[in-house]
C-alpha atoms as an extended CHARMM CRD file, in Angstrom:
* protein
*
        17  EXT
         1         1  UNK       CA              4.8940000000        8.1710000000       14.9410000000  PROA      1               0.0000000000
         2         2  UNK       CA              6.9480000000       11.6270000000       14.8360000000  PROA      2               0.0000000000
         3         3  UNK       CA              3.7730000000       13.1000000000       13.3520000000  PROA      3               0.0000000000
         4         4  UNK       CA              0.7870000000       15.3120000000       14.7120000000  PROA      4               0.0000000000
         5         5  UNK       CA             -1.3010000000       12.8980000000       17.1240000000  PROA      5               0.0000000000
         6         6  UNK       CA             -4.4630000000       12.6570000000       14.2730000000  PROA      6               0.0000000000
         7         7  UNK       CA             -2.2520000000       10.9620000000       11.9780000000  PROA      7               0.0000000000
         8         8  UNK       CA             -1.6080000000        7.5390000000       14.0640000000  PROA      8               0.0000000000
         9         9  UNK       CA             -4.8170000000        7.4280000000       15.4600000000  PROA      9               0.0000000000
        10        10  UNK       CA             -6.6350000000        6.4200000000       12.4070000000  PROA      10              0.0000000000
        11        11  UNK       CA             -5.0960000000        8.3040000000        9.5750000000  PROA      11              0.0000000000
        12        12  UNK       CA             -2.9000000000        5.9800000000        6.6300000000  PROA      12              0.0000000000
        13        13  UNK       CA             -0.4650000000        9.0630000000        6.7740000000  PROA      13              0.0000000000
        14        14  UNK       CA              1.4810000000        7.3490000000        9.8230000000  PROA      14              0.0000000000
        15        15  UNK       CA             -0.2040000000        4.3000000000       10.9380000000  PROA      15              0.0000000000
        16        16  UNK       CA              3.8080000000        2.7230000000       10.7520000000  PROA      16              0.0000000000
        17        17  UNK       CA              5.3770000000        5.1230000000       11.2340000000  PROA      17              0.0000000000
């Protein structure tokens, strides 16, 4: 979750991580 805050909202890009 060290990416931007789009990408663990609902992205596949950092869902884990």
């Amino acid at each position: 979750m060290r990416f931007k805050p789009l990408a663990f909202r609902g992205s596949p890009s950092g869902s884990s991580d």
